[in-house]
Amino acid sequence: MRRAQRLTLLRAAHGNERRKGWGQIERVRRAAEQMRHMINDLLDVASIEAGRLTVENAEHDLFRLVDDCAEVLGPLAAAKTIDLRFDRQAEDRPGPLVRCDRTRVMQVLSNLVGNAIKFTPSGGSIVVSAGSADGTALVTIQDSGPGISSSVRPHIFERFYQADESGKQGRGLGLFIAKSLVEAQGGAIWVDSGAQGGARFSFTLPLAPRARVDRPTQAMEPARDSRAPGRSVDSE
């Protein structure tokens, strides 16, 4: 039976039958989406290990990248009643120009903010800060979750690493891929504990050449505290 025919039958159904039918379609859709992500992750890992990872750099507004991430992941945070906020150095436009691959940066942001949503309890908060510091663009994702234990943090970006402390399992590839993507674009990524607890992931990207000349940078470097209270994160 074709998809259009199935949808027609569902619309003609009533009450519980309709809800059951739409529920089954949604479960299939989620399973297909998870499979697509898994395949893409495995392809990325294969490219990284073979030294064939490619990035297509261009000039992009850092604030626009962050806003695009908010548009995609905001509803997920809202569904958990998590306060997802974006803190910029300056509210006026445009933001710092960065030299990067937009699709790959969105992949990194989606992984880091998505992980923060996954591990932050309902009613918590996540703050994404964006700006420039010491001649580079800097993005920081701070959550109010229980943090990352000191025994886990040295391994957090390793391929296939999953912390046994977490009840939420994944493939252990997301953070490994995020690190590889950031470094392929000339940046760096790290994790530490936030001033108010929780976990804080930060990464840098090169500013576009004219941004280094035309835009003054401001101090925005987070403290790299090597101590972090125990939160478990998988590298999904």
Tab-separated table of N, CA and C in Angstrom, residues 38 41 49-50 65 77 89 96 119 121 137 152 189 193 203 213 226:
chain	number	residue	atom	x	y	z
A	38	MET	N	22.985	7.263	12.582
A	38	MET	CA	24.000	6.251	12.829
A	38	MET	C	24.848	6.021	11.583
A	41	ASP	N	27.130	8.985	11.046
A	41	ASP	CA	28.236	8.971	12.002
A	41	ASP	C	29.303	7.965	11.588
A	49	GLU	N	39.199	8.407	9.914
A	49	GLU	CA	40.276	7.437	10.079
A	49	GLU	C	41.084	7.258	8.801
A	50	ALA	N	40.435	7.461	7.658
A	50	ALA	CA	41.139	7.325	6.384
A	50	ALA	C	41.824	8.623	5.961
A	65	LEU	N	24.924	31.381	13.008
A	65	LEU	CA	25.085	29.951	13.234
A	65	LEU	C	24.426	29.530	14.542
A	77	ALA	N	14.468	21.489	23.891
A	77	ALA	CA	14.665	22.016	25.236
A	77	ALA	C	13.332	22.383	25.874
A	89	GLN	N	28.303	38.485	22.958
A	89	GLN	CA	29.093	39.608	23.429
A	89	GLN	C	28.382	40.919	23.161
A	96	PRO	N	30.736	38.201	14.914
A	96	PRO	CA	32.082	37.955	14.377
A	96	PRO	C	32.014	37.053	13.150
A	119	PHE	N	21.232	15.569	29.028
A	119	PHE	CA	21.687	15.314	30.388
A	119	PHE	C	21.254	16.355	31.407
A	121	PRO	N	18.501	17.988	33.646
A	121	PRO	CA	17.164	17.579	34.108
A	121	PRO	C	16.111	18.631	33.780
A	137	ALA	N	37.188	32.952	17.251
A	137	ALA	CA	35.794	32.876	17.671
A	137	ALA	C	35.683	31.804	18.751
A	152	VAL	N	36.185	10.596	33.942
A	152	VAL	CA	35.589	10.465	32.617
A	152	VAL	C	36.156	11.484	31.650
A	189	ILE	N	38.773	22.146	20.877
A	189	ILE	CA	37.587	21.872	21.682
A	189	ILE	C	38.024	21.271	23.007
A	193	SER	N	34.439	22.182	34.051
A	193	SER	CA	33.270	22.401	34.896
A	193	SER	C	32.932	23.877	34.908
A	203	PHE	N	34.510	25.497	22.225
A	203	PHE	CA	35.331	25.265	21.040
A	203	PHE	C	35.607	26.595	20.345
A	213	VAL	N	41.093	41.976	11.394
A	213	VAL	CA	41.560	43.355	11.246
A	213	VAL	C	40.498	44.346	11.705
A	226	SER	N	40.197	21.836	35.821
A	226	SER	CA	40.393	20.407	35.610
A	226	SER	C	39.531	19.570	36.538
